[in-house]
Amino acid sequence: MAGDCIFCKIAAGDIPGDIIFEDELAVAFRDINPQAPTHVLVIPRAHVGNASTLTEADDALIAHLMRIAGQIARDEGIEGSGYRIVLNVGSHGGESVPHLHIHILGGRQLSWPPG
Ligand code: AMP
């Protein structure tokens, strides 16, 4: 647990989250401020910063998180229509929670380029 990291607290069960999947390495829960009909966050259970702070030691973890993201998209019924996986990094990227999280967004037509 990193300090008062809100995602560490959700993973630990210290604050509530709408958790839809968890295993020993990862937790997935619905975004509290959804930007699409399906908006799920997949996080590592252990505190990891953002995509810029990853090291070789995180390779297997990231592969695991990505596989779970695909599984959740299937389970949520958005695989056929398509969806977007997003990692926001830093200020210009729009990152607001400094604990690695994969956004899964789907259930509507998403535009490109992003705002
Ligand atoms: P980002 O802006 O990429 O760092 O994404 C952080 C996301 O976390 C935002 O989409 C927030 O709506 C979401 N969020 C913040 N607090 C919570 C919470 N307690 N439960 C669920 N989602 C949250």
PDB file of C-alpha atoms and ligand atoms in Angstrom:
ATOM      1  CA  MET A   1       0.000   0.000   0.000  1.00  0.00           C
ATOM      2  CA  ALA A   2       1.419   3.362  -1.035  1.00  0.00           C
ATOM      3  CA  GLY A   3       0.585   6.148   1.406  1.00  0.00           C
ATOM      4  CA  ASP A   4      -2.963   7.280   0.904  1.00  0.00           C
ATOM      5  CA  CYS A   5      -3.292   5.941  -2.667  1.00  0.00           C
ATOM      6  CA  ILE A   6      -7.016   5.591  -3.382  1.00  0.00           C
ATOM      7  CA  PHE A   7      -6.569   2.648  -5.776  1.00  0.00           C
ATOM      8  CA  CYS A   8      -4.413   0.786  -3.228  1.00  0.00           C
ATOM      9  CA  LYS A   9      -7.284   1.286  -0.771  1.00  0.00           C
ATOM     10  CA  ILE A  10      -9.872  -0.062  -3.233  1.00  0.00           C
ATOM     11  CA  ALA A  11      -7.643  -3.085  -3.945  1.00  0.00           C
ATOM     12  CA  ALA A  12      -7.251  -3.711  -0.210  1.00  0.00           C
ATOM     13  CA  GLY A  13     -10.987  -3.354   0.421  1.00  0.00           C
ATOM     14  CA  ASP A  14     -10.425  -0.358   2.690  1.00  0.00           C
ATOM     15  CA  ILE A  15     -12.768   1.811   0.628  1.00  0.00           C
ATOM     16  CA  PRO A  16     -15.612   0.534  -1.527  1.00  0.00           C
ATOM     17  CA  GLY A  17     -15.283  -0.030  -5.231  1.00  0.00           C
ATOM     18  CA  ASP A  18     -17.632  -1.626  -7.750  1.00  0.00           C
ATOM     19  CA  ILE A  19     -15.270  -4.561  -8.241  1.00  0.00           C
ATOM     20  CA  ILE A  20     -16.091  -6.901 -11.113  1.00  0.00           C
ATOM     21  CA  PHE A  21     -12.934  -9.033 -11.161  1.00  0.00           C
ATOM     22  CA  GLU A  22     -10.011  -9.767  -8.893  1.00  0.00           C
ATOM     23  CA  ASP A  23      -7.188 -12.243  -8.613  1.00  0.00           C
ATOM     24  CA  GLU A  24      -3.880 -12.332  -6.769  1.00  0.00           C
ATOM     25  CA  LEU A  25      -2.282  -9.705  -9.035  1.00  0.00           C
ATOM     26  CA  ALA A  26      -5.085  -7.513 -10.344  1.00  0.00           C
ATOM     27  CA  VAL A  27      -8.361  -5.827  -9.500  1.00  0.00           C
ATOM     28  CA  ALA A  28     -10.938  -4.432 -11.949  1.00  0.00           C
ATOM     29  CA  PHE A  29     -13.726  -2.064 -10.964  1.00  0.00           C
ATOM     30  CA  ARG A  30     -16.163   0.315 -12.618  1.00  0.00           C
ATOM     31  CA  ASP A  31     -15.016   3.919 -12.987  1.00  0.00           C
ATOM     32  CA  ILE A  32     -16.874   6.206 -10.582  1.00  0.00           C
ATOM     33  CA  ASN A  33     -17.270   8.813 -13.345  1.00  0.00           C
ATOM     34  CA  PRO A  34     -17.925   6.699 -16.446  1.00  0.00           C
ATOM     35  CA  GLN A  35     -17.104   8.214 -19.832  1.00  0.00           C
ATOM     36  CA  ALA A  36     -18.864   5.462 -21.783  1.00  0.00           C
ATOM     37  CA  PRO A  37     -21.579   2.875 -21.078  1.00  0.00           C
ATOM     38  CA  THR A  38     -18.796   0.470 -20.144  1.00  0.00           C
ATOM     39  CA  HIS A  39     -15.902   2.093 -18.288  1.00  0.00           C
ATOM     40  CA  VAL A  40     -13.793  -0.267 -16.223  1.00  0.00           C
ATOM     41  CA  LEU A  41     -10.370   0.253 -14.660  1.00  0.00           C
ATOM     42  CA  VAL A  42      -7.894  -2.615 -14.356  1.00  0.00           C
ATOM     43  CA  ILE A  43      -5.156  -2.066 -11.787  1.00  0.00           C
ATOM     44  CA  PRO A  44      -2.306  -4.048 -10.311  1.00  0.00           C
ATOM     45  CA  ARG A  45      -3.067  -4.983  -6.706  1.00  0.00           C
ATOM     46  CA  ALA A  46       0.398  -3.783  -5.687  1.00  0.00           C
ATOM     47  CA  HIS A  47       1.237  -0.122  -6.118  1.00  0.00           C
ATOM     48  CA  VAL A  48       2.877   0.659  -9.467  1.00  0.00           C
ATOM     49  CA  GLY A  49       3.261   4.236 -10.673  1.00  0.00           C
ATOM     50  CA  ASN A  50       2.362   4.910 -14.298  1.00  0.00           C
ATOM     51  CA  ALA A  51       3.440   3.504 -17.648  1.00  0.00           C
ATOM     52  CA  SER A  52       6.577   5.654 -17.514  1.00  0.00           C
ATOM     53  CA  THR A  53       7.839   4.072 -14.316  1.00  0.00           C
ATOM     54  CA  LEU A  54       7.595   0.447 -15.465  1.00  0.00           C
ATOM     55  CA  THR A  55      10.697  -1.706 -15.325  1.00  0.00           C
ATOM     56  CA  GLU A  56      11.550  -5.084 -16.817  1.00  0.00           C
ATOM     57  CA  ALA A  57      10.341  -6.613 -13.561  1.00  0.00           C
ATOM     58  CA  ASP A  58       6.815  -5.451 -14.466  1.00  0.00           C
ATOM     59  CA  ASP A  59       6.709  -7.190 -17.875  1.00  0.00           C
ATOM     60  CA  ALA A  60       4.714 -10.206 -16.722  1.00  0.00           C
ATOM     61  CA  LEU A  61       2.363  -8.021 -14.678  1.00  0.00           C
ATOM     62  CA  ILE A  62       1.537  -5.806 -17.657  1.00  0.00           C
ATOM     63  CA  ALA A  63       0.888  -8.813 -19.867  1.00  0.00           C
ATOM     64  CA  HIS A  64      -1.442 -10.151 -17.179  1.00  0.00           C
ATOM     65  CA  LEU A  65      -3.330  -6.848 -16.893  1.00  0.00           C
ATOM     66  CA  MET A  66      -3.745  -6.656 -20.669  1.00  0.00           C
ATOM     67  CA  ARG A  67      -5.093 -10.195 -20.882  1.00  0.00           C
ATOM     68  CA  ILE A  68      -7.567  -9.427 -18.111  1.00  0.00           C
ATOM     69  CA  ALA A  69      -8.648  -6.260 -19.917  1.00  0.00           C
ATOM     70  CA  GLY A  70      -9.490  -8.340 -22.985  1.00  0.00           C
ATOM     71  CA  GLN A  71     -11.339 -10.880 -20.871  1.00  0.00           C
ATOM     72  CA  ILE A  72     -13.379  -8.116 -19.207  1.00  0.00           C
ATOM     73  CA  ALA A  73     -14.273  -6.617 -22.586  1.00  0.00           C
ATOM     74  CA  ARG A  74     -15.553 -10.046 -23.613  1.00  0.00           C
ATOM     75  CA  ASP A  75     -17.479 -10.467 -20.356  1.00  0.00           C
ATOM     76  CA  GLU A  76     -18.985  -6.969 -20.717  1.00  0.00           C
ATOM     77  CA  GLY A  77     -20.211  -7.813 -24.217  1.00  0.00           C
ATOM     78  CA  ILE A  78     -18.239  -5.088 -26.030  1.00  0.00           C
ATOM     79  CA  GLU A  79     -15.715  -7.260 -27.842  1.00  0.00           C
ATOM     80  CA  GLY A  80     -17.778  -7.467 -31.007  1.00  0.00           C
ATOM     81  CA  SER A  81     -18.601  -3.760 -31.259  1.00  0.00           C
ATOM     82  CA  GLY A  82     -15.094  -2.735 -30.247  1.00  0.00           C
ATOM     83  CA  TYR A  83     -13.662  -0.756 -27.395  1.00  0.00           C
ATOM     84  CA  ARG A  84     -10.668   1.326 -26.374  1.00  0.00           C
ATOM     85  CA  ILE A  85      -7.871   0.615 -23.921  1.00  0.00           C
ATOM     86  CA  VAL A  86      -6.239   3.753 -22.528  1.00  0.00           C
ATOM     87  CA  LEU A  87      -3.373   4.537 -20.202  1.00  0.00           C
ATOM     88  CA  ASN A  88      -3.194   8.213 -19.307  1.00  0.00           C
ATOM     89  CA  VAL A  89       0.294   9.369 -18.324  1.00  0.00           C
ATOM     90  CA  GLY A  90       1.203  12.611 -16.623  1.00  0.00           C
ATOM     91  CA  SER A  91      -0.349  16.033 -16.839  1.00  0.00           C
ATOM     92  CA  HIS A  92      -0.880  16.289 -20.613  1.00  0.00           C
ATOM     93  CA  GLY A  93      -2.087  12.697 -20.666  1.00  0.00           C
ATOM     94  CA  GLY A  94      -4.802  13.540 -18.160  1.00  0.00           C
ATOM     95  CA  GLU A  95      -3.586  11.201 -15.434  1.00  0.00           C
ATOM     96  CA  SER A  96      -5.313  12.007 -12.139  1.00  0.00           C
ATOM     97  CA  VAL A  97      -4.586   8.920 -10.011  1.00  0.00           C
ATOM     98  CA  PRO A  98      -0.896   7.946  -9.760  1.00  0.00           C
ATOM     99  CA  HIS A  99      -1.465   4.178  -9.554  1.00  0.00           C
ATOM    100  CA  LEU A 100      -1.212   2.309 -12.870  1.00  0.00           C
ATOM    101  CA  HIS A 101      -4.648   1.735 -14.356  1.00  0.00           C
ATOM    102  CA  ILE A 102      -5.902   0.543 -17.719  1.00  0.00           C
ATOM    103  CA  HIS A 103      -9.143   2.173 -18.824  1.00  0.00           C
ATOM    104  CA  ILE A 104     -11.514  -0.055 -20.806  1.00  0.00           C
ATOM    105  CA  LEU A 105     -14.056   2.107 -22.613  1.00  0.00           C
ATOM    106  CA  GLY A 106     -16.846   0.852 -24.821  1.00  0.00           C
ATOM    107  CA  GLY A 107     -20.536   0.586 -25.501  1.00  0.00           C
ATOM    108  CA  ARG A 108     -20.660   3.650 -27.759  1.00  0.00           C
ATOM    109  CA  GLN A 109     -18.803   4.997 -30.806  1.00  0.00           C
ATOM    110  CA  LEU A 110     -15.617   6.629 -29.545  1.00  0.00           C
ATOM    111  CA  SER A 111     -14.132   9.500 -31.504  1.00  0.00           C
ATOM    112  CA  TRP A 112     -10.565  10.027 -32.667  1.00  0.00           C
ATOM    113  CA  PRO A 113      -8.474  12.023 -32.053  1.00  0.00           C
ATOM    114  CA  PRO A 114      -9.231  12.077 -28.328  1.00  0.00           C
ATOM    115  CA  GLY A 115      -9.854  15.440 -26.705  1.00  0.00           C
TER     116      GLY A 115
HETATM  117  P1  AMP B   1      -6.884   8.951 -14.926  1.00  0.00           P
HETATM  118  O1  AMP B   1      -7.502  10.301 -15.062  1.00  0.00           O
HETATM  119  O2  AMP B   1      -6.430   8.310 -16.182  1.00  0.00           O
HETATM  120  O3  AMP B   1      -5.810   8.959 -13.850  1.00  0.00           O
HETATM  121  O4  AMP B   1      -8.039   7.993 -14.415  1.00  0.00           O
HETATM  122  C1  AMP B   1      -8.453   7.935 -13.101  1.00  0.00           C
HETATM  123  C2  AMP B   1      -9.864   7.457 -13.107  1.00  0.00           C
HETATM  124  O5  AMP B   1     -10.198   7.026 -11.813  1.00  0.00           O
HETATM  125  C3  AMP B   1     -10.892   8.521 -13.489  1.00  0.00           C
HETATM  126  O6  AMP B   1     -11.602   8.107 -14.648  1.00  0.00           O
HETATM  127  C4  AMP B   1     -11.790   8.614 -12.259  1.00  0.00           C
HETATM  128  O7  AMP B   1     -13.142   8.807 -12.587  1.00  0.00           O
HETATM  129  C5  AMP B   1     -11.548   7.273 -11.595  1.00  0.00           C
HETATM  130  N1  AMP B   1     -11.753   7.229 -10.165  1.00  0.00           N
HETATM  131  C6  AMP B   1     -11.285   8.089  -9.241  1.00  0.00           C
HETATM  132  N2  AMP B   1     -11.661   7.701  -8.016  1.00  0.00           N
HETATM  133  C7  AMP B   1     -12.368   6.558  -8.166  1.00  0.00           C
HETATM  134  C8  AMP B   1     -13.028   5.660  -7.270  1.00  0.00           C
HETATM  135  N3  AMP B   1     -13.033   5.870  -5.940  1.00  0.00           N
HETATM  136  N4  AMP B   1     -13.664   4.591  -7.780  1.00  0.00           N
HETATM  137  C9  AMP B   1     -13.690   4.378  -9.119  1.00  0.00           C
HETATM  138  N5  AMP B   1     -13.063   5.175 -10.015  1.00  0.00           N
HETATM  139  C10 AMP B   1     -12.423   6.255  -9.553  1.00  0.00           C
END
